[in-house]
Tab-separated table of C-alpha atoms in Angstrom:
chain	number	residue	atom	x	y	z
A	135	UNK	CA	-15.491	-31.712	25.101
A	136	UNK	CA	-18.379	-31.279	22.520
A	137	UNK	CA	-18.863	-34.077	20.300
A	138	UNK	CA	-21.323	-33.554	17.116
A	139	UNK	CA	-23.980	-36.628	16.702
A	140	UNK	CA	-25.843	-36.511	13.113
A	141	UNK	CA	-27.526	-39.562	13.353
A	142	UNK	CA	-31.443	-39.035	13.585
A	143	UNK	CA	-30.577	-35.699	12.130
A	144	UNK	CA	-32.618	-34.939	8.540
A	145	UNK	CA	-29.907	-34.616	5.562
A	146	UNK	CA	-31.081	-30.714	4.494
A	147	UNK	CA	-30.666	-31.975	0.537
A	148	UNK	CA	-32.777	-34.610	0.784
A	149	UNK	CA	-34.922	-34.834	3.986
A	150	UNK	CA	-33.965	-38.013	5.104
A	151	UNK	CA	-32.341	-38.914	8.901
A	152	UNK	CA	-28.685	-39.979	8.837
A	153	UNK	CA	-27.642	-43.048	9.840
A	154	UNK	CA	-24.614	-44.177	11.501
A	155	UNK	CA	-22.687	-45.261	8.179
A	156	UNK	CA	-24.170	-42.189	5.932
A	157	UNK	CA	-20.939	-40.451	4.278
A	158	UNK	CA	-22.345	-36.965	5.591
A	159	UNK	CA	-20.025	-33.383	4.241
A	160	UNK	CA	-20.888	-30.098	6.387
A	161	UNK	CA	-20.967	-26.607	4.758
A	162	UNK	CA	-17.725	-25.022	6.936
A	163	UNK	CA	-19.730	-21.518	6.545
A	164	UNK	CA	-22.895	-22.705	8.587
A	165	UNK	CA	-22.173	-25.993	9.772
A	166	UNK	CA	-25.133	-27.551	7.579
A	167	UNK	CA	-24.639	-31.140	7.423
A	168	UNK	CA	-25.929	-32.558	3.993
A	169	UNK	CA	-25.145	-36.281	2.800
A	170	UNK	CA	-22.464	-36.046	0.240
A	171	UNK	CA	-24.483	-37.457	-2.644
A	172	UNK	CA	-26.851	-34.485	-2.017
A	173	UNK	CA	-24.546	-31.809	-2.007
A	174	UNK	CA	-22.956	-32.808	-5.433
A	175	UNK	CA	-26.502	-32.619	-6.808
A	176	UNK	CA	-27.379	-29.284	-5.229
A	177	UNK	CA	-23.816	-27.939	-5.939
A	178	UNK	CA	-23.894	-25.443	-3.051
A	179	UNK	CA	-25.038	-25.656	0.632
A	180	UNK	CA	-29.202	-25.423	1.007
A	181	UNK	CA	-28.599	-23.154	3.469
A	182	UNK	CA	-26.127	-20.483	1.012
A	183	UNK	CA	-29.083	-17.807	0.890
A	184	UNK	CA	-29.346	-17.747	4.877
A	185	UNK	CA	-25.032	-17.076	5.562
A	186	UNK	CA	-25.468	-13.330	5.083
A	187	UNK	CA	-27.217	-13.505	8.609
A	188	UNK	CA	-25.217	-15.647	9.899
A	189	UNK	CA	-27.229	-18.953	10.645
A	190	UNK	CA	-25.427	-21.743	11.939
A	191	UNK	CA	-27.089	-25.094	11.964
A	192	UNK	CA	-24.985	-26.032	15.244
A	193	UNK	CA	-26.579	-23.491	17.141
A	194	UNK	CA	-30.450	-24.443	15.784
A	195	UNK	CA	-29.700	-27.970	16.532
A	196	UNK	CA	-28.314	-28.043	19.852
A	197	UNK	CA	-30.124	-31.962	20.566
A	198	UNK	CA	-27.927	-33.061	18.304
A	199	UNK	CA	-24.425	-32.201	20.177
A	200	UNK	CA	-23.554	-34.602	23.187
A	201	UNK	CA	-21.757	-33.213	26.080
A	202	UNK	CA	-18.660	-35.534	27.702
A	203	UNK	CA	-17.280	-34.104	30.902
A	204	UNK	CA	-14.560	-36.398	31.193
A	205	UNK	CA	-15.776	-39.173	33.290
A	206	UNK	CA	-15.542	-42.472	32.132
A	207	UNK	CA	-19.105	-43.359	33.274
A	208	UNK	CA	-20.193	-40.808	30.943
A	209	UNK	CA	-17.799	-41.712	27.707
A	210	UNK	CA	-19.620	-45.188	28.201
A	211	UNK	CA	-23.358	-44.019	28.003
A	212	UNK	CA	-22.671	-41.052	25.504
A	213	UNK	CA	-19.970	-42.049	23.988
A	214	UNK	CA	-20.540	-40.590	20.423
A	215	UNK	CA	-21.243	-42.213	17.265
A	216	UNK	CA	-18.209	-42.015	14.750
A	217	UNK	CA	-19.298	-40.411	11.245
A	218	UNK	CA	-17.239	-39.062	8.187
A	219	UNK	CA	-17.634	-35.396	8.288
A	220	UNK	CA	-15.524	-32.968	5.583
A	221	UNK	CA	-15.758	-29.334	5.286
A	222	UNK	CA	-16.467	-28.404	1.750
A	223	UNK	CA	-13.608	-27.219	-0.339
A	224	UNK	CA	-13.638	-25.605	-3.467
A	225	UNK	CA	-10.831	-26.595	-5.513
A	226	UNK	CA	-10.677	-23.893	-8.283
A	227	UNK	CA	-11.130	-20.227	-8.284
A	228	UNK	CA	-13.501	-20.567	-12.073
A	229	UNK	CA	-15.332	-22.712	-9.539
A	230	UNK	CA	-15.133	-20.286	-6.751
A	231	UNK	CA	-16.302	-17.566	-8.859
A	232	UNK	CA	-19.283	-19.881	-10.193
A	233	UNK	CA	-20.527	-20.635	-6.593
A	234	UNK	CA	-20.722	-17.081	-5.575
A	235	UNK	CA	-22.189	-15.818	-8.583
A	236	UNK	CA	-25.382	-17.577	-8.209
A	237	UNK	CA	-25.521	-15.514	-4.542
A	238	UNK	CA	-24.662	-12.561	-5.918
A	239	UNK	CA	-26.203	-12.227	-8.960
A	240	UNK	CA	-29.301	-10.816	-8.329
A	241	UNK	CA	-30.228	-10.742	-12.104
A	242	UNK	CA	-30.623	-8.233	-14.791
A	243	UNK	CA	-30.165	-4.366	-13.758
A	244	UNK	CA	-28.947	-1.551	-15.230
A	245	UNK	CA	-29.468	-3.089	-18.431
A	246	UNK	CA	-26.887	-5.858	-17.629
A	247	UNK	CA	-26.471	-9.168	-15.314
A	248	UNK	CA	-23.094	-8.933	-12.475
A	249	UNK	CA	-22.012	-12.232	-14.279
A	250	UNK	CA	-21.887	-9.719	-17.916
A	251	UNK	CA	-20.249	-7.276	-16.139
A	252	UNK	CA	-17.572	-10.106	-14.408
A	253	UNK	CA	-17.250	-11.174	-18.132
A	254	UNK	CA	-16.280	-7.298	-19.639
A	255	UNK	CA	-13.691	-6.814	-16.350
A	256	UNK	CA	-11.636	-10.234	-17.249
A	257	UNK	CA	-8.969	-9.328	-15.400
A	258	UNK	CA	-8.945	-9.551	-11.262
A	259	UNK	CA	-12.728	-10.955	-11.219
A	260	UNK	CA	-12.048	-12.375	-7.692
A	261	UNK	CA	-11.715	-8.367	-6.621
A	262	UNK	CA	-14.393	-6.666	-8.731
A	263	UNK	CA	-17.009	-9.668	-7.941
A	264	UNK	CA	-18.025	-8.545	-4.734
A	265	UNK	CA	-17.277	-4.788	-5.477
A	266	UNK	CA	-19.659	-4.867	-7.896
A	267	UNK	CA	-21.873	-6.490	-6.047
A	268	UNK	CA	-22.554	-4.182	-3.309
A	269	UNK	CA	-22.786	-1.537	-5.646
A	270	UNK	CA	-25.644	-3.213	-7.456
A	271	UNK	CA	-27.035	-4.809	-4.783
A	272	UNK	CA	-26.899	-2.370	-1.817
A	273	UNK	CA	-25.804	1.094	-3.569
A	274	UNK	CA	-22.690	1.061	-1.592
A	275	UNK	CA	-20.699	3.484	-4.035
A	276	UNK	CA	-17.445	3.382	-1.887
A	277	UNK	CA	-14.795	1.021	-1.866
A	278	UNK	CA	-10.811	1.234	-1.769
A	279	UNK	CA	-8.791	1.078	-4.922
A	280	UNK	CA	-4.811	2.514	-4.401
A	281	UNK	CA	-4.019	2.263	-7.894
A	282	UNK	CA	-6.109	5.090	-8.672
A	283	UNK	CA	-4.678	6.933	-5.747
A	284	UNK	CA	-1.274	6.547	-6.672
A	285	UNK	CA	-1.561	6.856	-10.704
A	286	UNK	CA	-5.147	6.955	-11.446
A	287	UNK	CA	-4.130	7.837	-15.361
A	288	UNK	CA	-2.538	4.728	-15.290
A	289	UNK	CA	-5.481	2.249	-14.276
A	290	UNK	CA	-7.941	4.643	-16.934
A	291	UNK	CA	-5.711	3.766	-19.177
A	292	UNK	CA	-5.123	0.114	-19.068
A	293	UNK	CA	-9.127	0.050	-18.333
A	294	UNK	CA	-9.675	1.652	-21.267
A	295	UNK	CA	-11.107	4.521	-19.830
A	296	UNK	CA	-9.544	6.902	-21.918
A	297	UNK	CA	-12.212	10.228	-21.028
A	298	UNK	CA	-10.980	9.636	-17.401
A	299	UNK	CA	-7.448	9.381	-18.706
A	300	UNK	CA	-7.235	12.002	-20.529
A	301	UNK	CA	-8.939	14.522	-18.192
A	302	UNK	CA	-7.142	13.232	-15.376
A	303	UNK	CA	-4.005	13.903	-16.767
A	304	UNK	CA	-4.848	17.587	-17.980
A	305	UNK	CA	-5.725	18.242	-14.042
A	306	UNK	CA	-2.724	16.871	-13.228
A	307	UNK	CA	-0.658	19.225	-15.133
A	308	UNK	CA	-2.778	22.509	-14.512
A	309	UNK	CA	-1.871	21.463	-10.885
A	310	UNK	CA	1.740	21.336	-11.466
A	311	UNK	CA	1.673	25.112	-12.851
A	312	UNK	CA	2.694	26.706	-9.934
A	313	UNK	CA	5.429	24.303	-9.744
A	314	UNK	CA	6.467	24.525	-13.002
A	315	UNK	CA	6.922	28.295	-12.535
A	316	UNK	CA	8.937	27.734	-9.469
A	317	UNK	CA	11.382	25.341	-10.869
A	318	UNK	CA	11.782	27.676	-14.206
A	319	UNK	CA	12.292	30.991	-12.257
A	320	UNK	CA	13.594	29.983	-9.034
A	321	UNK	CA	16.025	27.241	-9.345
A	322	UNK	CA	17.130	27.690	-13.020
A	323	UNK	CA	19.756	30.212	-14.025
A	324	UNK	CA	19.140	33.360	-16.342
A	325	UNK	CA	18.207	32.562	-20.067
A	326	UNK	CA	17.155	35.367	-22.210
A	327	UNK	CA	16.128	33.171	-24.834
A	328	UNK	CA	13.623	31.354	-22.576
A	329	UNK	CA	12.189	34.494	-20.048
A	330	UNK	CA	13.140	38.458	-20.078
A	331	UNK	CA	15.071	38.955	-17.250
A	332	UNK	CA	12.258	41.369	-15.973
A	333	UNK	CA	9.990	38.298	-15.802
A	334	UNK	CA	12.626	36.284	-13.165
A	335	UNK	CA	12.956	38.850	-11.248
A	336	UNK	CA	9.245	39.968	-10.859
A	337	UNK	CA	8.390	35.934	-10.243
A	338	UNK	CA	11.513	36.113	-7.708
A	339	UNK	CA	9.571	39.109	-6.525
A	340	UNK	CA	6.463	37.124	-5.822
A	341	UNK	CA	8.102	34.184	-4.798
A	342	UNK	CA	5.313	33.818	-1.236
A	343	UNK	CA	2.342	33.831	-4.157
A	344	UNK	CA	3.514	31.214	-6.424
A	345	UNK	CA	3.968	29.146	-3.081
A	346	UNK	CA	0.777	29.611	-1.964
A	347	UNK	CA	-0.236	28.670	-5.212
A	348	UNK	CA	1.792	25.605	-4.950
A	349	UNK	CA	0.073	24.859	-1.693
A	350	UNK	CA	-3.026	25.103	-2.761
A	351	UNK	CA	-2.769	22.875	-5.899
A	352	UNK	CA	-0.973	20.344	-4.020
A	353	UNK	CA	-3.668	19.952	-1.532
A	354	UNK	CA	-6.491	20.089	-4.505
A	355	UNK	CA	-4.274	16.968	-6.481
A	356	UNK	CA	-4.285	15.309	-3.376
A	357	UNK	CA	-8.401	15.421	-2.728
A	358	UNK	CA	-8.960	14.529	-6.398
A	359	UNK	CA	-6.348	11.504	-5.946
A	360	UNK	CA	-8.798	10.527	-2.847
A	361	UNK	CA	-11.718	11.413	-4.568
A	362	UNK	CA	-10.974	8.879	-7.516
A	363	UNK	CA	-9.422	6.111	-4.869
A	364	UNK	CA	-12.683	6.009	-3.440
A	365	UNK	CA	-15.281	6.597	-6.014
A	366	UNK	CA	-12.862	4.812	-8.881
A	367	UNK	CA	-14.567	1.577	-8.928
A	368	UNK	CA	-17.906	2.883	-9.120
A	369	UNK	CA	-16.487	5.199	-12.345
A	370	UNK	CA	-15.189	1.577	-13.207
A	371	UNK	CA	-18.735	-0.331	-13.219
A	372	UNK	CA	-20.756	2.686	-14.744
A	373	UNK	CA	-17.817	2.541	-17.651
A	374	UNK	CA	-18.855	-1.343	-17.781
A	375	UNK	CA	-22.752	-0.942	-17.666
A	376	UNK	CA	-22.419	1.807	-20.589
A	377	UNK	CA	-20.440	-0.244	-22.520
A	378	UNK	CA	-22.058	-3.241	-22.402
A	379	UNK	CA	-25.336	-1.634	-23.334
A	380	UNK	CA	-23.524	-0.180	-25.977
A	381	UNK	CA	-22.527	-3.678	-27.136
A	382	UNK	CA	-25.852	-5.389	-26.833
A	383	UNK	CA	-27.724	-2.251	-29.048
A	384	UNK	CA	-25.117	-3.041	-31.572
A	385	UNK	CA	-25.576	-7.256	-31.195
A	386	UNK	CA	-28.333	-7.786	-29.610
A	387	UNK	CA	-28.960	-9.735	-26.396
A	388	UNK	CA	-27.516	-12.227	-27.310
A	389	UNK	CA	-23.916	-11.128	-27.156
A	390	UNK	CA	-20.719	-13.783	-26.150
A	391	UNK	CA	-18.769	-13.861	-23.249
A	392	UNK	CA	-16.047	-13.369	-25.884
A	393	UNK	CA	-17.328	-10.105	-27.226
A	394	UNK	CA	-17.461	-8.622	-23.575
A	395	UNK	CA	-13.687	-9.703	-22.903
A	396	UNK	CA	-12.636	-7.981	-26.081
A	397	UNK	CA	-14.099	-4.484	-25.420
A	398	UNK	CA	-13.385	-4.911	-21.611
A	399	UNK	CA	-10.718	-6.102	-20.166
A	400	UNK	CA	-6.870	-4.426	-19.550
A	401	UNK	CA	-4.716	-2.972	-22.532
A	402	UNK	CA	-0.637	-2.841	-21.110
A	403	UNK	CA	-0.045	-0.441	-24.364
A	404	UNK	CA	-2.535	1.822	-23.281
A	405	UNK	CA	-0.172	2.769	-19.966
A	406	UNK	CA	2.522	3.186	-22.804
A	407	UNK	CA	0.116	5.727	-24.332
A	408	UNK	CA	-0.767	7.699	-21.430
A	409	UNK	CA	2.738	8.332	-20.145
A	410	UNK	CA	3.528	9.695	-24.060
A	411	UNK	CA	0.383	11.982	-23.452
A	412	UNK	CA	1.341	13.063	-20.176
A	413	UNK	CA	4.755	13.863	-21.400
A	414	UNK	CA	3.719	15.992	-24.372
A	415	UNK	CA	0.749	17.378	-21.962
A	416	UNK	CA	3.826	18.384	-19.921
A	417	UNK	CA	5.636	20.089	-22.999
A	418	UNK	CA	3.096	21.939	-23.807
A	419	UNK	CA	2.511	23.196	-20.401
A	420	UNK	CA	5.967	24.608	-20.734
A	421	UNK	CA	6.244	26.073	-24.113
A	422	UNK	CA	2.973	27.742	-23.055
A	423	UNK	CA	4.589	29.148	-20.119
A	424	UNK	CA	7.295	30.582	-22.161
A	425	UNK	CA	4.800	32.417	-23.922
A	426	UNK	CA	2.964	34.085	-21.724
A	427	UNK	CA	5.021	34.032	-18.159
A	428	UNK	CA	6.102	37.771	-19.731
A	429	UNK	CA	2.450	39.298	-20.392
A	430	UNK	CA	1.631	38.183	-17.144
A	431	UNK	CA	4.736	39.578	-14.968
């Protein structure tokens, strides 16, 4: 069994060697023992800038870990000194957020600090934190994000994103021509009043075409949908950079954490307003069909 001895070991707040009734806390990340007084003053572990490669103070400090192998003999003459050791917990995610921000945050760039961008997102913070962060900080422009795979009008929307809304949605139905053709000439019964019965039976005619067609356009809706689940987020922060460099020409610098959740943020009547668009976009498709299914066939 491994015991961990602190004493004689030098507190990494304040310098100073543990004793045997020292109240010592170690970071659970690196195993950096600090006494407990010190790490409420620092707020964070000394060693936070040194976990992204990996350093663990157990491993640096091996003269500090006794070795029992069982024997009594031994548990006599190293029997290990008793000390109150914690792992660090944080107890709120505002305080969660806080701790990794001053890691992350790298300051200003792009025209904007991570913790100004964190501040327009509002919502799901604990997600777009370290999204965000490798984007600014590394250039890593890919990350996962299924809504925007599934319904990507949907998260534009409630975003407030409405360019990438909108234009998604137009794709969507010029994609769903083919289809739309199908389902009118194919599966519905003869209407004069809709299509000459010259035009069903020439679209009957070409019946392999318009499914090639529809082949093709599915497979082209489903790269864009894994086009935009991948490269979403990144859309996501460049919409938040723009914006809040839009916000700070208008205000100044000096703008509020307020102001930032205002224009950013989620809007749940925007999704309202993007399914009404989609629907008319839809309509329109159709009546426009109508209209010129006949000069084509």
């Amino acid at each position: 069994m491994i015991f961990l001895n602190y004493t004689g070991a030098e507190c990494a707040g304040c310098g100073n060697k543990f004793t045997e009734s020292d109240d010592i806390v170690v970071c659970p990340e690196c195993g950096t023992p600090h006494h407990r007084k010190c790490y409420r003053i620092n707020g964070e572990c000394v060693n936070t800038v040194r976990h992204n490669v990996k350093f663990n103070w157990n491993t640096q400090n091996r003269r500090n870990t006794v070795q029992n192998d069982g024997s009594d003999d031994d548990a006599e003459i190293k029997k290990p000194v008793e000390i109150n050791v914690e792992k660090i917990q944080i107890t709120t995610i505002p305080e969660f957020i806080e701790n990794n921000l001053r890691i992350l945050d790298k300051g200003e760039k792009d025209g904007c600090t991570l913790r100004e961008v964190l501040d327009f997102v509002n919502r799901n913070v604990l997600y777009y934190m370290p999204v965000f962060a490798r984007i600014r900080n590394m250039g890593r422009n890919l990350s996962f994000n299924l809504i925007c795979f599934i319904f990507p009008q949907i998260y534009f929307a409630n975003r407030k994103m409405w360019f990438w809304a909108v234009l998604t949605s137009i794709i969507s139905v010029v994609l769903m021509i083919p289809v739309m053709i199908s389902v009118l000439a194919g599966g519905s019964a003869y209407d004069p009043d809709f299509l000459p019965q010259s035009t069903y039976d020439i679209i009957n005619k070409n019946a392999d075409l318009i499914n090639s067609l529809m082949e093709i356009c599915s497979t082209a809706d489903l790269i864009m949908r894994i086009l935009l689940c991948l490269f979403g987020n990144k859309l996501y922060y460049n919409f938040a950079v723009k914006s809040i460099r839009r916000i700070k020409k208008a205000f100044g610098e000096d703008i509020t954490k307020e102001q930032l959740r205002h224009a950013g943020g989620t809007k749940t009547i925007n999704i309202l307003l993007i399914l009404l668009i989609m629907f008319a976009l839809d309509l329109c498709a159709i009546m426009i069909l109508q209209y010129i299914l006949p000069i084509i066939f």
